[in-house]
Amino acid sequence: MIGAGALTLIIWAVSRSEKKVFSRVLLLIGLIVILFAISFIIKEVVTARIYSETSEETLSWNDYSGIAYRLSKLFNAQGITVFIKDFAGKALYLWAATYGLASWGIACLIKKAVSAFRSINDKNASFIEYSYIFLFLSVFAQFMVAMIYLIGASDPYNDRLDIFLHGRYIDFFLPILIAIGIVEMVDSKHLWLMQIFFVLAGIILMLIARKVILDNISGFVNAHSFTMIGMSYFLKKPLISSISFFFKELALSFSLMAVTVIIVVIYRKFKIETVLLLIIVIQVALGVYTVGYYVFPNQTYIYGDILLGQKLKEIRLENPEKEIVTIYEGGAQYIELVQFADREADITVINAENEPVNVYDYMSAERILIIDLNGDYVDAADNFYEQKWEIGHLNVYYTP
C-alpha cells in the first residue's frame, strides 16, 4: 500500500505543471525511499537476532532471493499454466467470500481508474479520482503479493487447500470491495448483463479450481480455516472430502449472491434505502458465526497456554539449572504461546510430527518436559515425573 501511495503521488506530481509542486513530491518520494532503506536494515538486524538458529534456506524463502526464485518459475509454458491455476484459486476466493460483490468492486475500480487517467490527460483530475487510482493500485498490488508468495499452490503435491483458496493476504481489502461493489450494483445501467457476466466468470473459476482439487495427490484434505475464513463456513475437522466441502461453500456463495441481487433490485425499484442494511446484516451474521466457531471455543485454551507460560517461568526460576524440552507431535504449535508468555525461556523443540521419538531419551530429573495434553507420551511422563501442571493444550512435567 505504501508503494501504491508513492506511485499515486508520482502520477499526481507528473500531471502537475508547477515545478514547485513537482520538486516537493520528488523530495517526499526520496524520503520514502530512505525510510524504506532504514526499515530494511532494521529488519535484517531483528531477523538476525530472533532467527539466529534458523537456516539460511528457510530465511531466504520469504526474502528477496526467495521472491526472485518464485518469479523465475513463471517464465515458461509450465509456469504460465501454474500461474493461471493459482490465479483461479485466489480469484475464486475473492468471488466466493464476497458472493460476487468483489467482482462489482473491481470492475468499478478499473472503470474509475481509467476515467481518472483520462482526466489527468485533460489536466482536470480531482482528488477523488486520484483516490480511485490509489485504491486500484493497492488492491492489485496486494493480490499480486498473494500470487507471488504462494506460487505453486495448485501443485498436485501441495496438501494445503487454504494455500490454494487463500484469503489471509487479501481479506483486509474485501470490505472496501464489498462497499464499492454495492454502490456499483445500485447505480449500474446494465445490472443483469453485468451480473450474468460475473456469474459466468465465477463458474469458469470454479471449474478450474475443481480440476486442481481433483488432480491433487492428497485430495487437499489439509485446510487451515484461519487463512481462508471467507470460505470456511462448512469446514469440519478432519476434512474427509475437500470437493464436497468446496461445493457446499460455493452453494452458499451462490445463494447469498441471489439474496444480494434481490435486495438491490428491491432498492432500485422502490427506493427503500433501509433495505440495503440487509446486506450488512448478512455480513454481521457471517462474522458472528465465524467468531463463535473459531474464536470463542479456543479462548479458554489459549488463555490456559498463556498461564502455562507464566507457570513455566516460576518453575524455571526455581530450577535454573534444568533444561526445558518440548516434544512437538504435529498440529497447532501451542508452544509458541508458552514461549511468548515466558520469552526468557530457552526451549528445545523435538520434532515428532512425522516419526515417533523415544520419550525416555528426553525424560530426566534434570529436564523440564512439555508435551501435548492428549499426546502419545502422557502415560510415560505421568509415571516418571513427580510434578505435573496441566493447563491449556499442554502438560508441564518436572522433578523439584
mmCIF file of N, CA, C and O in Angstrom, residues 139-184:
data_model
loop_
_atom_site.group_PDB
_atom_site.id
_atom_site.type_symbol
_atom_site.label_atom_id
_atom_site.label_comp_id
_atom_site.label_asym_id
_atom_site.label_seq_id
_atom_site.Cartn_x
_atom_site.Cartn_y
_atom_site.Cartn_z
ATOM 1 N N VAL A 139 -5.233 -2.594 -4.310
ATOM 2 C CA VAL A 139 -5.885 -3.902 -4.437
ATOM 3 C C VAL A 139 -5.101 -4.798 -5.383
ATOM 4 O O VAL A 139 -4.851 -5.980 -5.087
ATOM 5 N N PHE A 140 -4.684 -4.243 -6.514
ATOM 6 C CA PHE A 140 -3.919 -5.029 -7.495
ATOM 7 C C PHE A 140 -2.604 -5.515 -6.888
ATOM 8 O O PHE A 140 -2.243 -6.699 -7.023
ATOM 9 N N ALA A 141 -1.879 -4.610 -6.214
ATOM 10 C CA ALA A 141 -0.581 -4.971 -5.647
ATOM 11 C C ALA A 141 -0.721 -6.031 -4.554
ATOM 12 O O ALA A 141 0.062 -6.982 -4.501
ATOM 13 N N GLN A 142 -1.724 -5.892 -3.693
ATOM 14 C CA GLN A 142 -1.897 -6.861 -2.613
ATOM 15 C C GLN A 142 -2.297 -8.220 -3.156
ATOM 16 O O GLN A 142 -1.875 -9.255 -2.633
ATOM 17 N N PHE A 143 -3.112 -8.231 -4.194
ATOM 18 C CA PHE A 143 -3.482 -9.500 -4.814
ATOM 19 C C PHE A 143 -2.247 -10.171 -5.408
ATOM 20 O O PHE A 143 -2.072 -11.389 -5.301
ATOM 21 N N MET A 144 -1.369 -9.378 -6.021
ATOM 22 C CA MET A 144 -0.150 -9.937 -6.602
ATOM 23 C C MET A 144 0.806 -10.435 -5.524
ATOM 24 O O MET A 144 1.560 -11.390 -5.756
ATOM 25 N N VAL A 145 0.781 -9.802 -4.346
ATOM 26 C CA VAL A 145 1.581 -10.312 -3.225
ATOM 27 C C VAL A 145 1.155 -11.740 -2.888
ATOM 28 O O VAL A 145 1.990 -12.634 -2.695
ATOM 29 N N ALA A 146 -0.166 -11.955 -2.816
ATOM 30 C CA ALA A 146 -0.685 -13.303 -2.543
ATOM 31 C C ALA A 146 -0.271 -14.269 -3.643
ATOM 32 O O ALA A 146 0.107 -15.418 -3.364
ATOM 33 N N MET A 147 -0.330 -13.820 -4.883
ATOM 34 C CA MET A 147 0.034 -14.680 -6.007
ATOM 35 C C MET A 147 1.511 -15.061 -5.957
ATOM 36 O O MET A 147 1.878 -16.233 -6.125
ATOM 37 N N ILE A 148 2.371 -14.083 -5.726
ATOM 38 C CA ILE A 148 3.814 -14.314 -5.775
ATOM 39 C C ILE A 148 4.284 -15.158 -4.595
ATOM 40 O O ILE A 148 5.033 -16.120 -4.764
ATOM 41 N N TYR A 149 3.832 -14.820 -3.393
ATOM 42 C CA TYR A 149 4.286 -15.557 -2.214
ATOM 43 C C TYR A 149 3.753 -16.987 -2.181
ATOM 44 O O TYR A 149 4.333 -17.840 -1.510
ATOM 45 N N LEU A 150 2.651 -17.229 -2.873
ATOM 46 C CA LEU A 150 2.043 -18.565 -2.830
ATOM 47 C C LEU A 150 2.084 -19.248 -4.192
ATOM 48 O O LEU A 150 1.225 -20.057 -4.513
ATOM 49 N N ILE A 151 3.076 -18.911 -5.004
ATOM 50 C CA ILE A 151 3.242 -19.567 -6.300
ATOM 51 C C ILE A 151 3.398 -21.072 -6.083
ATOM 52 O O ILE A 151 4.152 -21.523 -5.226
ATOM 53 N N GLY A 152 2.677 -21.843 -6.866
ATOM 54 C CA GLY A 152 2.731 -23.299 -6.740
ATOM 55 C C GLY A 152 1.675 -23.868 -5.828
ATOM 56 O O GLY A 152 1.690 -25.066 -5.530
ATOM 57 N N ALA A 153 0.724 -23.024 -5.391
ATOM 58 C CA ALA A 153 -0.341 -23.503 -4.505
ATOM 59 C C ALA A 153 -1.196 -24.568 -5.169
ATOM 60 O O ALA A 153 -1.819 -25.384 -4.493
ATOM 61 N N SER A 154 -1.256 -24.553 -6.497
ATOM 62 C CA SER A 154 -2.061 -25.533 -7.227
ATOM 63 C C SER A 154 -1.287 -26.814 -7.541
ATOM 64 O O SER A 154 -1.817 -27.704 -8.207
ATOM 65 N N ASP A 155 -0.066 -26.902 -7.061
ATOM 66 C CA ASP A 155 0.758 -28.089 -7.310
ATOM 67 C C ASP A 155 0.065 -29.344 -6.766
ATOM 68 O O ASP A 155 -0.470 -29.320 -5.657
ATOM 69 N N PRO A 156 0.061 -30.444 -7.521
ATOM 70 C CA PRO A 156 -0.617 -31.670 -7.066
ATOM 71 C C PRO A 156 -0.085 -32.218 -5.749
ATOM 72 O O PRO A 156 -0.780 -32.971 -5.061
ATOM 73 N N TYR A 157 1.154 -31.856 -5.386
ATOM 74 C CA TYR A 157 1.745 -32.374 -4.160
ATOM 75 C C TYR A 157 1.576 -31.436 -2.968
ATOM 76 O O TYR A 157 2.026 -31.747 -1.867
ATOM 77 N N ASN A 158 0.936 -30.287 -3.180
ATOM 78 C CA ASN A 158 0.621 -29.393 -2.060
ATOM 79 C C ASN A 158 -0.659 -29.883 -1.397
ATOM 80 O O ASN A 158 -1.695 -29.988 -2.039
ATOM 81 N N ASP A 159 -0.602 -30.167 -0.100
ATOM 82 C CA ASP A 159 -1.787 -30.726 0.579
ATOM 83 C C ASP A 159 -2.630 -29.658 1.271
ATOM 84 O O ASP A 159 -3.667 -29.967 1.847
ATOM 85 N N ARG A 160 -2.214 -28.387 1.226
ATOM 86 C CA ARG A 160 -2.920 -27.311 1.922
ATOM 87 C C ARG A 160 -3.954 -26.655 1.011
ATOM 88 O O ARG A 160 -3.619 -25.876 0.111
ATOM 89 N N LEU A 161 -5.228 -26.940 1.250
ATOM 90 C CA LEU A 161 -6.305 -26.325 0.475
ATOM 91 C C LEU A 161 -6.339 -24.823 0.692
ATOM 92 O O LEU A 161 -6.639 -24.057 -0.228
ATOM 93 N N ASP A 162 -6.022 -24.384 1.911
ATOM 94 C CA ASP A 162 -6.090 -22.949 2.214
ATOM 95 C C ASP A 162 -4.985 -22.148 1.542
ATOM 96 O O ASP A 162 -5.089 -20.929 1.426
ATOM 97 N N ILE A 163 -3.925 -22.805 1.077
ATOM 98 C CA ILE A 163 -2.903 -22.099 0.304
ATOM 99 C C ILE A 163 -3.418 -21.837 -1.114
ATOM 100 O O ILE A 163 -3.111 -20.807 -1.725
ATOM 101 N N PHE A 164 -4.229 -22.762 -1.621
ATOM 102 C CA PHE A 164 -4.819 -22.597 -2.955
ATOM 103 C C PHE A 164 -5.977 -21.601 -2.917
ATOM 104 O O PHE A 164 -6.010 -20.633 -3.678
ATOM 105 N N LEU A 165 -6.941 -21.829 -2.027
ATOM 106 C CA LEU A 165 -8.067 -20.907 -1.836
ATOM 107 C C LEU A 165 -7.712 -20.001 -0.658
ATOM 108 O O LEU A 165 -8.197 -20.182 0.446
ATOM 109 N N HIS A 166 -6.865 -19.022 -0.911
ATOM 110 C CA HIS A 166 -6.231 -18.279 0.179
ATOM 111 C C HIS A 166 -6.843 -16.901 0.366
ATOM 112 O O HIS A 166 -7.150 -16.210 -0.604
ATOM 113 N N GLY A 167 -7.005 -16.515 1.644
ATOM 114 C CA GLY A 167 -7.599 -15.220 1.916
ATOM 115 C C GLY A 167 -6.812 -14.318 2.839
ATOM 116 O O GLY A 167 -7.061 -13.121 2.894
ATOM 117 N N ARG A 168 -5.834 -14.862 3.562
ATOM 118 C CA ARG A 168 -5.171 -14.077 4.606
ATOM 119 C C ARG A 168 -4.510 -12.814 4.052
ATOM 120 O O ARG A 168 -4.567 -11.758 4.689
ATOM 121 N N TYR A 169 -3.909 -12.907 2.872
ATOM 122 C CA TYR A 169 -3.212 -11.751 2.314
ATOM 123 C C TYR A 169 -4.156 -10.727 1.685
ATOM 124 O O TYR A 169 -3.740 -9.614 1.385
ATOM 125 N N ILE A 170 -5.406 -11.103 1.467
ATOM 126 C CA ILE A 170 -6.319 -10.205 0.745
ATOM 127 C C ILE A 170 -7.601 -9.907 1.508
ATOM 128 O O ILE A 170 -8.385 -9.057 1.087
ATOM 129 N N ASP A 171 -7.808 -10.557 2.639
ATOM 130 C CA ASP A 171 -9.061 -10.368 3.387
ATOM 131 C C ASP A 171 -9.284 -8.914 3.804
ATOM 132 O O ASP A 171 -10.421 -8.452 3.855
ATOM 133 N N PHE A 172 -8.199 -8.197 4.102
ATOM 134 C CA PHE A 172 -8.381 -6.862 4.687
ATOM 135 C C PHE A 172 -8.953 -5.848 3.704
ATOM 136 O O PHE A 172 -9.514 -4.839 4.112
ATOM 137 N N PHE A 173 -8.825 -6.092 2.380
ATOM 138 C CA PHE A 173 -9.439 -5.130 1.469
ATOM 139 C C PHE A 173 -10.799 -5.602 0.936
ATOM 140 O O PHE A 173 -11.427 -4.916 0.130
ATOM 141 N N LEU A 174 -11.285 -6.741 1.396
ATOM 142 C CA LEU A 174 -12.601 -7.210 0.956
ATOM 143 C C LEU A 174 -13.732 -6.257 1.363
ATOM 144 O O LEU A 174 -14.641 -6.025 0.563
ATOM 145 N N PRO A 175 -13.732 -5.699 2.605
ATOM 146 C CA PRO A 175 -14.809 -4.752 2.936
ATOM 147 C C PRO A 175 -14.873 -3.557 1.985
ATOM 148 O O PRO A 175 -15.963 -3.061 1.671
ATOM 149 N N ILE A 176 -13.704 -3.104 1.513
ATOM 150 C CA ILE A 176 -13.675 -1.982 0.563
ATOM 151 C C ILE A 176 -14.328 -2.388 -0.750
ATOM 152 O O ILE A 176 -15.155 -1.659 -1.306
ATOM 153 N N LEU A 177 -13.972 -3.567 -1.242
ATOM 154 C CA LEU A 177 -14.555 -4.041 -2.500
ATOM 155 C C LEU A 177 -16.052 -4.292 -2.352
ATOM 156 O O LEU A 177 -16.820 -4.043 -3.285
ATOM 157 N N ILE A 178 -16.474 -4.798 -1.196
ATOM 158 C CA ILE A 178 -17.900 -5.041 -0.965
ATOM 159 C C ILE A 178 -18.670 -3.718 -0.993
ATOM 160 O O ILE A 178 -19.714 -3.603 -1.649
ATOM 161 N N ALA A 179 -18.144 -2.702 -0.282
ATOM 162 C CA ALA A 179 -18.824 -1.401 -0.239
ATOM 163 C C ALA A 179 -18.907 -0.766 -1.627
ATOM 164 O O ALA A 179 -19.977 -0.293 -2.050
ATOM 165 N N ILE A 180 -17.788 -0.766 -2.334
ATOM 166 C CA ILE A 180 -17.775 -0.188 -3.680
ATOM 167 C C ILE A 180 -18.662 -1.006 -4.607
ATOM 168 O O ILE A 180 -19.371 -0.454 -5.464
ATOM 169 N N GLY A 181 -18.648 -2.344 -4.419
ATOM 170 C CA GLY A 181 -19.460 -3.215 -5.259
ATOM 171 C C GLY A 181 -20.950 -2.970 -5.091
ATOM 172 O O GLY A 181 -21.704 -2.985 -6.070
ATOM 173 N N ILE A 182 -21.391 -2.722 -3.855
ATOM 174 C CA ILE A 182 -22.811 -2.445 -3.606
ATOM 175 C C ILE A 182 -23.223 -1.158 -4.320
ATOM 176 O O ILE A 182 -24.273 -1.104 -4.985
ATOM 177 N N VAL A 183 -22.406 -0.128 -4.192
ATOM 178 C CA VAL A 183 -22.710 1.147 -4.857
ATOM 179 C C VAL A 183 -22.762 0.967 -6.368
ATOM 180 O O VAL A 183 -23.645 1.503 -7.050
ATOM 181 N N GLU A 184 -21.824 0.196 -6.891
ATOM 182 C CA GLU A 184 -21.790 -0.025 -8.349
ATOM 183 C C GLU A 184 -23.025 -0.791 -8.819
ATOM 184 O O GLU A 184 -23.585 -0.491 -9.880
#
